[in-house]
Amino acid sequence: MSTWIRFDAAAQQFEQFSHRGGRGLMPENTIIAMENALDFGTGLEMDLYLSKDNQVFVYHDDIISPTYATNPDGTLVTREQAAKRKIIDYTYPELKSFNIGIRSNPEFPRKKNINATIPLFEELIDSVELYAKKGDLKKPSYSVEIKVPEAALPSMYKQRLVDAAIKIIRGKNIGDRVIIQSFDREALEYLHQKYPTMKTAYLVFIGQDDFHNNLKKLSFKPTAYSPFYKLVTPDMISYCHTNNIQVVVWTVNTREDIGHLKQMGVDAVISDYPDYFLSK
């Protein structure tokens, strides 16, 4: 089977990634979350957008979140405010001015409420690489999602985001530890055509075709098929492994489900709770 996150051939054949850095414990998609995930020995899953001033930044939602973001003046971001601009319509200095860590989130009661800002992708890589080196931790592995907002996109947005992300990845010399994932087939096709050595994962959710038809929609074989965990079946795992495709499952937030999926034979699990991997 092909490898993309296994650097030690003798290591256990089950990999673990902290979703958005482990948003169940720390502010999501922030440097402090990624460093915390490294302390648990997991890989790092994150999301990328391209800002109005062409900076690659790490964030998930396609708007400034009214759930957990705070304005520079300390007021809470409201739904009405958030709806006025898409995330890609901000410059990076504007984005960095929001505090995305201090507010509590009822969905994640164990999350630490601490000051945190939206990081640049390049800044995040530098920080976690240094953190791992200083802490004598294994080198980070990265599962990076190309985000395509549901909005009118600037010209060649997907291609420019892919190009900018790959330029950073290659500049940091971490390509062998990165897999690029996306729900967007056009972005994946462009990535594979222009950067065929980069590892890819095709994300799928409930409501899409079955795994046979989904994989046929791509003109190439991805490194990994990445379904929502409730879609996983023994047939899916068998088919993917027979065709040298790894199965990377998201987002799995109970210890029981993590253990069950490991027993089923999936190759990797993505979870909001990196501490749940400790007993598995």
PDB file of C-alpha atoms in Angstrom:
ATOM      1  CA  MET A   1       0.000   0.000   0.000  1.00  0.00           C
ATOM      2  CA  SER A   2       1.225   3.505  -0.766  1.00  0.00           C
ATOM      3  CA  THR A   3       2.378   5.674   2.103  1.00  0.00           C
ATOM      4  CA  TRP A   4       1.899   9.375   2.616  1.00  0.00           C
ATOM      5  CA  ILE A   5       1.985   9.852   6.369  1.00  0.00           C
ATOM      6  CA  ARG A   6       4.023   6.824   7.424  1.00  0.00           C
ATOM      7  CA  PHE A   7       7.673   7.649   7.767  1.00  0.00           C
ATOM      8  CA  ASP A   8       8.658   4.564   9.739  1.00  0.00           C
ATOM      9  CA  ALA A   9       7.812   1.346   7.929  1.00  0.00           C
ATOM     10  CA  ALA A  10       7.722  -0.492  11.238  1.00  0.00           C
ATOM     11  CA  ALA A  11       5.225   1.941  12.772  1.00  0.00           C
ATOM     12  CA  GLN A  12       1.635   1.044  13.485  1.00  0.00           C
ATOM     13  CA  GLN A  13      -0.484   1.162  10.346  1.00  0.00           C
ATOM     14  CA  PHE A  14      -3.124   3.462  11.803  1.00  0.00           C
ATOM     15  CA  GLU A  15      -2.713   7.234  11.637  1.00  0.00           C
ATOM     16  CA  GLN A  16      -4.395   9.962  13.649  1.00  0.00           C
ATOM     17  CA  PHE A  17      -5.103  13.566  12.745  1.00  0.00           C
ATOM     18  CA  SER A  18      -6.416  16.405  14.881  1.00  0.00           C
ATOM     19  CA  HIS A  19      -9.281  18.090  13.037  1.00  0.00           C
ATOM     20  CA  ARG A  20      -8.543  21.819  12.712  1.00  0.00           C
ATOM     21  CA  GLY A  21      -5.802  21.190  15.248  1.00  0.00           C
ATOM     22  CA  GLY A  22      -8.188  19.552  17.706  1.00  0.00           C
ATOM     23  CA  ARG A  23     -10.967  22.097  18.078  1.00  0.00           C
ATOM     24  CA  GLY A  24     -12.513  20.172  20.943  1.00  0.00           C
ATOM     25  CA  LEU A  25      -9.596  21.292  23.122  1.00  0.00           C
ATOM     26  CA  MET A  26      -8.204  24.488  21.579  1.00  0.00           C
ATOM     27  CA  PRO A  27      -9.336  27.338  19.291  1.00  0.00           C
ATOM     28  CA  GLU A  28      -9.662  25.760  15.880  1.00  0.00           C
ATOM     29  CA  ASN A  29      -7.150  26.254  13.074  1.00  0.00           C
ATOM     30  CA  THR A  30      -4.762  28.236  15.270  1.00  0.00           C
ATOM     31  CA  ILE A  31      -1.090  27.793  15.971  1.00  0.00           C
ATOM     32  CA  ILE A  32      -1.670  26.955  19.626  1.00  0.00           C
ATOM     33  CA  ALA A  33      -4.136  24.237  18.617  1.00  0.00           C
ATOM     34  CA  MET A  34      -1.641  22.680  16.216  1.00  0.00           C
ATOM     35  CA  GLU A  35       1.094  22.711  18.847  1.00  0.00           C
ATOM     36  CA  ASN A  36      -1.257  21.071  21.325  1.00  0.00           C
ATOM     37  CA  ALA A  37      -2.051  18.379  18.754  1.00  0.00           C
ATOM     38  CA  LEU A  38       1.651  17.661  18.354  1.00  0.00           C
ATOM     39  CA  ASP A  39       1.883  17.074  22.095  1.00  0.00           C
ATOM     40  CA  PHE A  40      -0.611  14.235  21.612  1.00  0.00           C
ATOM     41  CA  GLY A  41       1.449  12.787  18.772  1.00  0.00           C
ATOM     42  CA  THR A  42      -1.104  13.395  16.026  1.00  0.00           C
ATOM     43  CA  GLY A  43      -0.942  14.778  12.534  1.00  0.00           C
ATOM     44  CA  LEU A  44      -2.365  18.212  11.768  1.00  0.00           C
ATOM     45  CA  GLU A  45      -5.532  18.779   9.746  1.00  0.00           C
ATOM     46  CA  MET A  46      -6.329  22.313   8.605  1.00  0.00           C
ATOM     47  CA  ASP A  47      -8.142  24.447   6.020  1.00  0.00           C
ATOM     48  CA  LEU A  48      -6.784  27.002   3.565  1.00  0.00           C
ATOM     49  CA  TYR A  49      -8.225  30.050   1.842  1.00  0.00           C
ATOM     50  CA  LEU A  50      -6.713  32.843  -0.237  1.00  0.00           C
ATOM     51  CA  SER A  51      -7.329  36.356   1.082  1.00  0.00           C
ATOM     52  CA  LYS A  52      -8.215  39.446  -0.931  1.00  0.00           C
ATOM     53  CA  ASP A  53      -4.531  40.415  -0.865  1.00  0.00           C
ATOM     54  CA  ASN A  54      -3.461  36.928  -2.001  1.00  0.00           C
ATOM     55  CA  GLN A  55      -2.249  35.555   1.324  1.00  0.00           C
ATOM     56  CA  VAL A  56      -2.796  31.874   2.160  1.00  0.00           C
ATOM     57  CA  PHE A  57      -4.402  31.720   5.587  1.00  0.00           C
ATOM     58  CA  VAL A  58      -5.748  28.958   7.816  1.00  0.00           C
ATOM     59  CA  TYR A  59      -9.487  29.069   8.544  1.00  0.00           C
ATOM     60  CA  HIS A  60     -12.562  26.926   7.992  1.00  0.00           C
ATOM     61  CA  ASP A  61     -15.797  28.897   7.612  1.00  0.00           C
ATOM     62  CA  ASP A  62     -16.539  30.960   4.514  1.00  0.00           C
ATOM     63  CA  ILE A  63     -17.518  33.906   6.743  1.00  0.00           C
ATOM     64  CA  ILE A  64     -16.138  35.343   9.973  1.00  0.00           C
ATOM     65  CA  SER A  65     -17.767  33.061  12.502  1.00  0.00           C
ATOM     66  CA  PRO A  66     -20.515  34.587  14.650  1.00  0.00           C
ATOM     67  CA  THR A  67     -20.127  31.544  16.887  1.00  0.00           C
ATOM     68  CA  TYR A  68     -16.589  32.152  18.117  1.00  0.00           C
ATOM     69  CA  ALA A  69     -15.100  35.348  16.617  1.00  0.00           C
ATOM     70  CA  THR A  70     -14.651  38.663  18.421  1.00  0.00           C
ATOM     71  CA  ASN A  71     -14.177  42.046  16.747  1.00  0.00           C
ATOM     72  CA  PRO A  72     -11.008  44.094  17.304  1.00  0.00           C
ATOM     73  CA  ASP A  73     -12.961  46.397  19.642  1.00  0.00           C
ATOM     74  CA  GLY A  74     -14.023  43.467  21.822  1.00  0.00           C
ATOM     75  CA  THR A  75     -17.613  43.234  20.625  1.00  0.00           C
ATOM     76  CA  LEU A  76     -18.944  39.894  19.433  1.00  0.00           C
ATOM     77  CA  VAL A  77     -19.240  39.192  15.732  1.00  0.00           C
ATOM     78  CA  THR A  78     -22.957  38.970  14.933  1.00  0.00           C
ATOM     79  CA  ARG A  79     -24.706  36.932  12.280  1.00  0.00           C
ATOM     80  CA  GLU A  80     -25.748  40.127  10.517  1.00  0.00           C
ATOM     81  CA  GLN A  81     -22.177  41.385  10.426  1.00  0.00           C
ATOM     82  CA  ALA A  82     -20.767  38.044   9.306  1.00  0.00           C
ATOM     83  CA  ALA A  83     -23.235  37.729   6.431  1.00  0.00           C
ATOM     84  CA  LYS A  84     -22.070  40.962   4.825  1.00  0.00           C
ATOM     85  CA  ARG A  85     -18.682  39.687   3.626  1.00  0.00           C
ATOM     86  CA  LYS A  86     -17.232  36.376   2.567  1.00  0.00           C
ATOM     87  CA  ILE A  87     -13.982  35.367   4.191  1.00  0.00           C
ATOM     88  CA  ILE A  88     -12.078  35.763   0.910  1.00  0.00           C
ATOM     89  CA  ASP A  89     -13.195  39.411   0.678  1.00  0.00           C
ATOM     90  CA  TYR A  90     -10.997  40.404   3.634  1.00  0.00           C
ATOM     91  CA  THR A  91      -7.324  41.325   3.469  1.00  0.00           C
ATOM     92  CA  TYR A  92      -5.106  39.357   5.789  1.00  0.00           C
ATOM     93  CA  PRO A  93      -4.443  42.317   8.140  1.00  0.00           C
ATOM     94  CA  GLU A  94      -8.219  42.604   8.531  1.00  0.00           C
ATOM     95  CA  LEU A  95      -8.529  38.888   9.243  1.00  0.00           C
ATOM     96  CA  LYS A  96      -5.744  38.893  11.797  1.00  0.00           C
ATOM     97  CA  SER A  97      -7.480  41.635  13.775  1.00  0.00           C
ATOM     98  CA  PHE A  98     -10.247  39.243  14.874  1.00  0.00           C
ATOM     99  CA  ASN A  99      -9.863  37.198  18.061  1.00  0.00           C
ATOM    100  CA  ILE A 100     -11.028  33.649  17.334  1.00  0.00           C
ATOM    101  CA  GLY A 101     -10.118  31.987  20.611  1.00  0.00           C
ATOM    102  CA  ILE A 102     -11.420  33.866  23.613  1.00  0.00           C
ATOM    103  CA  ARG A 103     -15.128  33.033  23.316  1.00  0.00           C
ATOM    104  CA  SER A 104     -16.582  29.802  24.627  1.00  0.00           C
ATOM    105  CA  ASN A 105     -18.279  27.408  22.215  1.00  0.00           C
ATOM    106  CA  PRO A 106     -21.184  25.323  23.576  1.00  0.00           C
ATOM    107  CA  GLU A 107     -20.418  22.613  21.022  1.00  0.00           C
ATOM    108  CA  PHE A 108     -16.968  22.129  22.576  1.00  0.00           C
ATOM    109  CA  PRO A 109     -17.217  22.721  26.341  1.00  0.00           C
ATOM    110  CA  ARG A 110     -13.646  21.486  26.969  1.00  0.00           C
ATOM    111  CA  LYS A 111     -12.096  24.037  24.613  1.00  0.00           C
ATOM    112  CA  LYS A 112      -9.713  26.462  26.285  1.00  0.00           C
ATOM    113  CA  ASN A 113     -10.823  30.077  25.906  1.00  0.00           C
ATOM    114  CA  ILE A 114      -7.613  31.926  25.101  1.00  0.00           C
ATOM    115  CA  ASN A 115      -6.547  34.720  22.786  1.00  0.00           C
ATOM    116  CA  ALA A 116      -5.834  33.460  19.275  1.00  0.00           C
ATOM    117  CA  THR A 117      -5.777  34.891  15.768  1.00  0.00           C
ATOM    118  CA  ILE A 118      -6.120  33.592  12.223  1.00  0.00           C
ATOM    119  CA  PRO A 119      -2.643  32.491  11.106  1.00  0.00           C
ATOM    120  CA  LEU A 120      -0.961  32.576   7.756  1.00  0.00           C
ATOM    121  CA  PHE A 121      -0.232  29.083   6.425  1.00  0.00           C
ATOM    122  CA  GLU A 122       3.466  29.892   6.178  1.00  0.00           C
ATOM    123  CA  GLU A 123       3.534  31.247   9.731  1.00  0.00           C
ATOM    124  CA  LEU A 124       1.801  28.145  11.059  1.00  0.00           C
ATOM    125  CA  ILE A 125       4.268  25.806   9.366  1.00  0.00           C
ATOM    126  CA  ASP A 126       7.254  27.710  10.750  1.00  0.00           C
ATOM    127  CA  SER A 127       5.782  27.671  14.253  1.00  0.00           C
ATOM    128  CA  VAL A 128       4.877  23.988  14.440  1.00  0.00           C
ATOM    129  CA  GLU A 129       8.103  22.829  12.802  1.00  0.00           C
ATOM    130  CA  LEU A 130      10.078  24.769  15.407  1.00  0.00           C
ATOM    131  CA  TYR A 131       7.811  23.553  18.217  1.00  0.00           C
ATOM    132  CA  ALA A 132       8.340  19.934  17.200  1.00  0.00           C
ATOM    133  CA  LYS A 133      12.101  20.392  16.920  1.00  0.00           C
ATOM    134  CA  LYS A 134      12.425  22.081  20.322  1.00  0.00           C
ATOM    135  CA  GLY A 135      10.225  19.474  21.981  1.00  0.00           C
ATOM    136  CA  ASP A 136      12.021  16.545  20.340  1.00  0.00           C
ATOM    137  CA  LEU A 137       8.713  15.496  18.759  1.00  0.00           C
ATOM    138  CA  LYS A 138       8.250  13.706  15.465  1.00  0.00           C
ATOM    139  CA  LYS A 139       8.108  15.945  12.421  1.00  0.00           C
ATOM    140  CA  PRO A 140       4.535  17.127  11.774  1.00  0.00           C
ATOM    141  CA  SER A 141       2.414  15.570   9.067  1.00  0.00           C
ATOM    142  CA  TYR A 142      -0.151  17.809   7.413  1.00  0.00           C
ATOM    143  CA  SER A 143      -3.588  17.156   5.955  1.00  0.00           C
ATOM    144  CA  VAL A 144      -4.446  20.397   4.200  1.00  0.00           C
ATOM    145  CA  GLU A 145      -7.861  21.176   2.747  1.00  0.00           C
ATOM    146  CA  ILE A 146      -8.288  23.501  -0.215  1.00  0.00           C
ATOM    147  CA  LYS A 147     -11.419  25.457   0.673  1.00  0.00           C
ATOM    148  CA  VAL A 148     -13.730  26.712  -2.057  1.00  0.00           C
ATOM    149  CA  PRO A 149     -16.406  29.064  -0.682  1.00  0.00           C
ATOM    150  CA  GLU A 150     -19.977  28.989  -1.889  1.00  0.00           C
ATOM    151  CA  ALA A 151     -19.767  32.383  -3.532  1.00  0.00           C
ATOM    152  CA  ALA A 152     -18.857  34.119  -6.750  1.00  0.00           C
ATOM    153  CA  LEU A 153     -15.135  33.474  -6.972  1.00  0.00           C
ATOM    154  CA  PRO A 154     -12.426  35.808  -8.241  1.00  0.00           C
ATOM    155  CA  SER A 155     -10.847  34.776 -11.525  1.00  0.00           C
ATOM    156  CA  MET A 156      -8.856  31.536 -11.267  1.00  0.00           C
ATOM    157  CA  TYR A 157      -9.335  31.474  -7.487  1.00  0.00           C
ATOM    158  CA  LYS A 158      -8.976  27.692  -7.102  1.00  0.00           C
ATOM    159  CA  GLN A 159      -5.882  27.538  -9.256  1.00  0.00           C
ATOM    160  CA  ARG A 160      -4.259  30.509  -7.532  1.00  0.00           C
ATOM    161  CA  LEU A 161      -4.922  29.033  -4.092  1.00  0.00           C
ATOM    162  CA  VAL A 162      -3.463  25.674  -5.106  1.00  0.00           C
ATOM    163  CA  ASP A 163      -0.408  27.331  -6.673  1.00  0.00           C
ATOM    164  CA  ALA A 164       0.185  29.542  -3.648  1.00  0.00           C
ATOM    165  CA  ALA A 165      -0.191  26.655  -1.196  1.00  0.00           C
ATOM    166  CA  ILE A 166       2.174  24.402  -3.143  1.00  0.00           C
ATOM    167  CA  LYS A 167       4.740  27.193  -3.397  1.00  0.00           C
ATOM    168  CA  ILE A 168       4.747  27.466   0.395  1.00  0.00           C
ATOM    169  CA  ILE A 169       4.866  23.689   0.896  1.00  0.00           C
ATOM    170  CA  ARG A 170       7.803  23.314  -1.473  1.00  0.00           C
ATOM    171  CA  GLY A 171       9.555  26.345  -0.046  1.00  0.00           C
ATOM    172  CA  LYS A 172       9.373  24.792   3.418  1.00  0.00           C
ATOM    173  CA  ASN A 173      10.527  21.412   2.067  1.00  0.00           C
ATOM    174  CA  ILE A 174       7.650  19.504   3.690  1.00  0.00           C
ATOM    175  CA  GLY A 175       6.014  18.039   0.583  1.00  0.00           C
ATOM    176  CA  ASP A 176       6.674  14.453   1.632  1.00  0.00           C
ATOM    177  CA  ARG A 177       4.661  15.087   4.811  1.00  0.00           C
ATOM    178  CA  VAL A 178       1.655  16.761   3.203  1.00  0.00           C
ATOM    179  CA  ILE A 179      -1.546  15.484   1.656  1.00  0.00           C
ATOM    180  CA  ILE A 180      -3.891  17.944  -0.058  1.00  0.00           C
ATOM    181  CA  GLN A 181      -7.593  17.252   0.393  1.00  0.00           C
ATOM    182  CA  SER A 182     -10.712  18.843  -1.057  1.00  0.00           C
ATOM    183  CA  PHE A 183     -14.386  18.301  -1.763  1.00  0.00           C
ATOM    184  CA  ASP A 184     -13.876  20.267  -4.971  1.00  0.00           C
ATOM    185  CA  ARG A 185     -12.992  17.995  -7.880  1.00  0.00           C
ATOM    186  CA  GLU A 186     -11.861  20.854 -10.103  1.00  0.00           C
ATOM    187  CA  ALA A 187      -9.285  21.885  -7.522  1.00  0.00           C
ATOM    188  CA  LEU A 188      -8.078  18.292  -7.173  1.00  0.00           C
ATOM    189  CA  GLU A 189      -7.862  17.829 -10.941  1.00  0.00           C
ATOM    190  CA  TYR A 190      -5.805  20.989 -11.300  1.00  0.00           C
ATOM    191  CA  LEU A 191      -3.557  19.966  -8.428  1.00  0.00           C
ATOM    192  CA  HIS A 192      -2.913  16.523  -9.877  1.00  0.00           C
ATOM    193  CA  GLN A 193      -2.343  17.805 -13.401  1.00  0.00           C
ATOM    194  CA  LYS A 194       0.158  20.491 -12.419  1.00  0.00           C
ATOM    195  CA  TYR A 195       1.721  18.806  -9.374  1.00  0.00           C
ATOM    196  CA  PRO A 196       1.381  15.063 -10.015  1.00  0.00           C
ATOM    197  CA  THR A 197       3.746  14.038  -7.217  1.00  0.00           C
ATOM    198  CA  MET A 198       1.633  15.706  -4.530  1.00  0.00           C
ATOM    199  CA  LYS A 199      -0.560  13.374  -2.503  1.00  0.00           C
ATOM    200  CA  THR A 200      -4.310  13.950  -2.728  1.00  0.00           C
ATOM    201  CA  ALA A 201      -7.435  13.025  -0.786  1.00  0.00           C
ATOM    202  CA  TYR A 202     -10.964  13.220  -2.152  1.00  0.00           C
ATOM    203  CA  LEU A 203     -13.368  14.366   0.566  1.00  0.00           C
ATOM    204  CA  VAL A 204     -16.968  13.155   0.393  1.00  0.00           C
ATOM    205  CA  PHE A 205     -20.052  13.732   2.506  1.00  0.00           C
ATOM    206  CA  ILE A 206     -23.539  12.296   2.915  1.00  0.00           C
ATOM    207  CA  GLY A 207     -25.725  12.888  -0.127  1.00  0.00           C
ATOM    208  CA  GLN A 208     -23.054  12.216  -2.731  1.00  0.00           C
ATOM    209  CA  ASP A 209     -22.829   9.075  -4.862  1.00  0.00           C
ATOM    210  CA  ASP A 210     -21.468   5.801  -3.542  1.00  0.00           C
ATOM    211  CA  PHE A 211     -17.718   5.334  -3.438  1.00  0.00           C
ATOM    212  CA  HIS A 212     -17.557   3.546  -6.816  1.00  0.00           C
ATOM    213  CA  ASN A 213     -19.204   6.421  -8.663  1.00  0.00           C
ATOM    214  CA  ASN A 214     -17.429   9.095  -6.652  1.00  0.00           C
ATOM    215  CA  LEU A 215     -14.013   7.745  -7.554  1.00  0.00           C
ATOM    216  CA  LYS A 216     -15.003   7.465 -11.215  1.00  0.00           C
ATOM    217  CA  LYS A 217     -15.646  11.210 -11.269  1.00  0.00           C
ATOM    218  CA  LEU A 218     -11.915  11.838 -10.956  1.00  0.00           C
ATOM    219  CA  SER A 219      -9.642  11.368 -13.956  1.00  0.00           C
ATOM    220  CA  PHE A 220      -6.918  10.007 -11.666  1.00  0.00           C
ATOM    221  CA  LYS A 221      -6.584   7.764  -8.638  1.00  0.00           C
ATOM    222  CA  PRO A 222      -6.220   9.810  -5.431  1.00  0.00           C
ATOM    223  CA  THR A 223      -3.866   8.802  -2.666  1.00  0.00           C
ATOM    224  CA  ALA A 224      -6.811   8.616  -0.291  1.00  0.00           C
ATOM    225  CA  TYR A 225     -10.584   8.475  -0.276  1.00  0.00           C
ATOM    226  CA  SER A 226     -11.859  10.516   2.653  1.00  0.00           C
ATOM    227  CA  PRO A 227     -15.519   9.918   3.578  1.00  0.00           C
ATOM    228  CA  PHE A 228     -17.626  11.116   6.486  1.00  0.00           C
ATOM    229  CA  TYR A 229     -17.317   8.343   9.040  1.00  0.00           C
ATOM    230  CA  LYS A 230     -20.937   7.186   8.805  1.00  0.00           C
ATOM    231  CA  LEU A 231     -20.387   6.295   5.144  1.00  0.00           C
ATOM    232  CA  VAL A 232     -17.634   3.757   5.808  1.00  0.00           C
ATOM    233  CA  THR A 233     -18.389   0.123   4.949  1.00  0.00           C
ATOM    234  CA  PRO A 234     -16.258  -3.020   4.726  1.00  0.00           C
ATOM    235  CA  ASP A 235     -16.836  -3.041   0.953  1.00  0.00           C
ATOM    236  CA  MET A 236     -15.510   0.501   0.664  1.00  0.00           C
ATOM    237  CA  ILE A 237     -12.364  -0.331   2.605  1.00  0.00           C
ATOM    238  CA  SER A 238     -11.792  -3.521   0.628  1.00  0.00           C
ATOM    239  CA  TYR A 239     -12.284  -1.807  -2.730  1.00  0.00           C
ATOM    240  CA  CYS A 240     -10.000   1.100  -1.881  1.00  0.00           C
ATOM    241  CA  HIS A 241      -7.233  -1.100  -0.514  1.00  0.00           C
ATOM    242  CA  THR A 242      -7.455  -3.419  -3.525  1.00  0.00           C
ATOM    243  CA  ASN A 243      -6.939  -0.340  -5.702  1.00  0.00           C
ATOM    244  CA  ASN A 244      -4.097   1.029  -3.560  1.00  0.00           C
ATOM    245  CA  ILE A 245      -6.192   3.886  -2.169  1.00  0.00           C
ATOM    246  CA  GLN A 246      -6.083   4.702   1.517  1.00  0.00           C
ATOM    247  CA  VAL A 247      -9.244   5.354   3.544  1.00  0.00           C
ATOM    248  CA  VAL A 248      -9.046   8.454   5.727  1.00  0.00           C
ATOM    249  CA  VAL A 249     -12.189   9.034   7.783  1.00  0.00           C
ATOM    250  CA  TRP A 250     -13.620  12.245   9.250  1.00  0.00           C
ATOM    251  CA  THR A 251     -14.787  13.576  11.753  1.00  0.00           C
ATOM    252  CA  VAL A 252     -14.857  10.894  14.477  1.00  0.00           C
ATOM    253  CA  ASN A 253     -15.578  12.199  17.958  1.00  0.00           C
ATOM    254  CA  THR A 254     -16.096   9.227  20.251  1.00  0.00           C
ATOM    255  CA  ARG A 255     -13.531   6.753  21.525  1.00  0.00           C
ATOM    256  CA  GLU A 256     -15.861   3.909  20.603  1.00  0.00           C
ATOM    257  CA  ASP A 257     -16.164   4.980  16.965  1.00  0.00           C
ATOM    258  CA  ILE A 258     -12.414   5.505  16.691  1.00  0.00           C
ATOM    259  CA  GLY A 259     -11.795   1.997  17.999  1.00  0.00           C
ATOM    260  CA  HIS A 260     -14.447   0.485  15.743  1.00  0.00           C
ATOM    261  CA  LEU A 261     -13.081   2.151  12.609  1.00  0.00           C
ATOM    262  CA  LYS A 262      -9.564   1.072  13.503  1.00  0.00           C
ATOM    263  CA  GLN A 263     -10.781  -2.521  13.793  1.00  0.00           C
ATOM    264  CA  MET A 264     -12.511  -2.185  10.417  1.00  0.00           C
ATOM    265  CA  GLY A 265      -9.149  -1.366   8.866  1.00  0.00           C
ATOM    266  CA  VAL A 266      -9.292   2.307   7.916  1.00  0.00           C
ATOM    267  CA  ASP A 267      -5.892   3.900   7.428  1.00  0.00           C
ATOM    268  CA  ALA A 268      -6.444   7.134   9.325  1.00  0.00           C
ATOM    269  CA  VAL A 269      -9.016   8.913  11.460  1.00  0.00           C
ATOM    270  CA  ILE A 270      -9.544  12.649  11.875  1.00  0.00           C
ATOM    271  CA  SER A 271     -11.001  13.799  15.215  1.00  0.00           C
ATOM    272  CA  ASP A 272     -11.724  17.018  17.091  1.00  0.00           C
ATOM    273  CA  TYR A 273     -10.330  15.371  20.232  1.00  0.00           C
ATOM    274  CA  PRO A 274      -6.653  14.374  20.027  1.00  0.00           C
ATOM    275  CA  ASP A 275      -6.788  13.022  23.580  1.00  0.00           C
ATOM    276  CA  TYR A 276      -9.273  10.366  22.436  1.00  0.00           C
ATOM    277  CA  PHE A 277      -6.480   8.694  20.489  1.00  0.00           C
ATOM    278  CA  LEU A 278      -4.442   7.982  23.607  1.00  0.00           C
ATOM    279  CA  SER A 279      -6.234   4.746  24.500  1.00  0.00           C
ATOM    280  CA  LYS A 280      -6.637   3.617  20.886  1.00  0.00           C
TER     281      LYS A 280
END
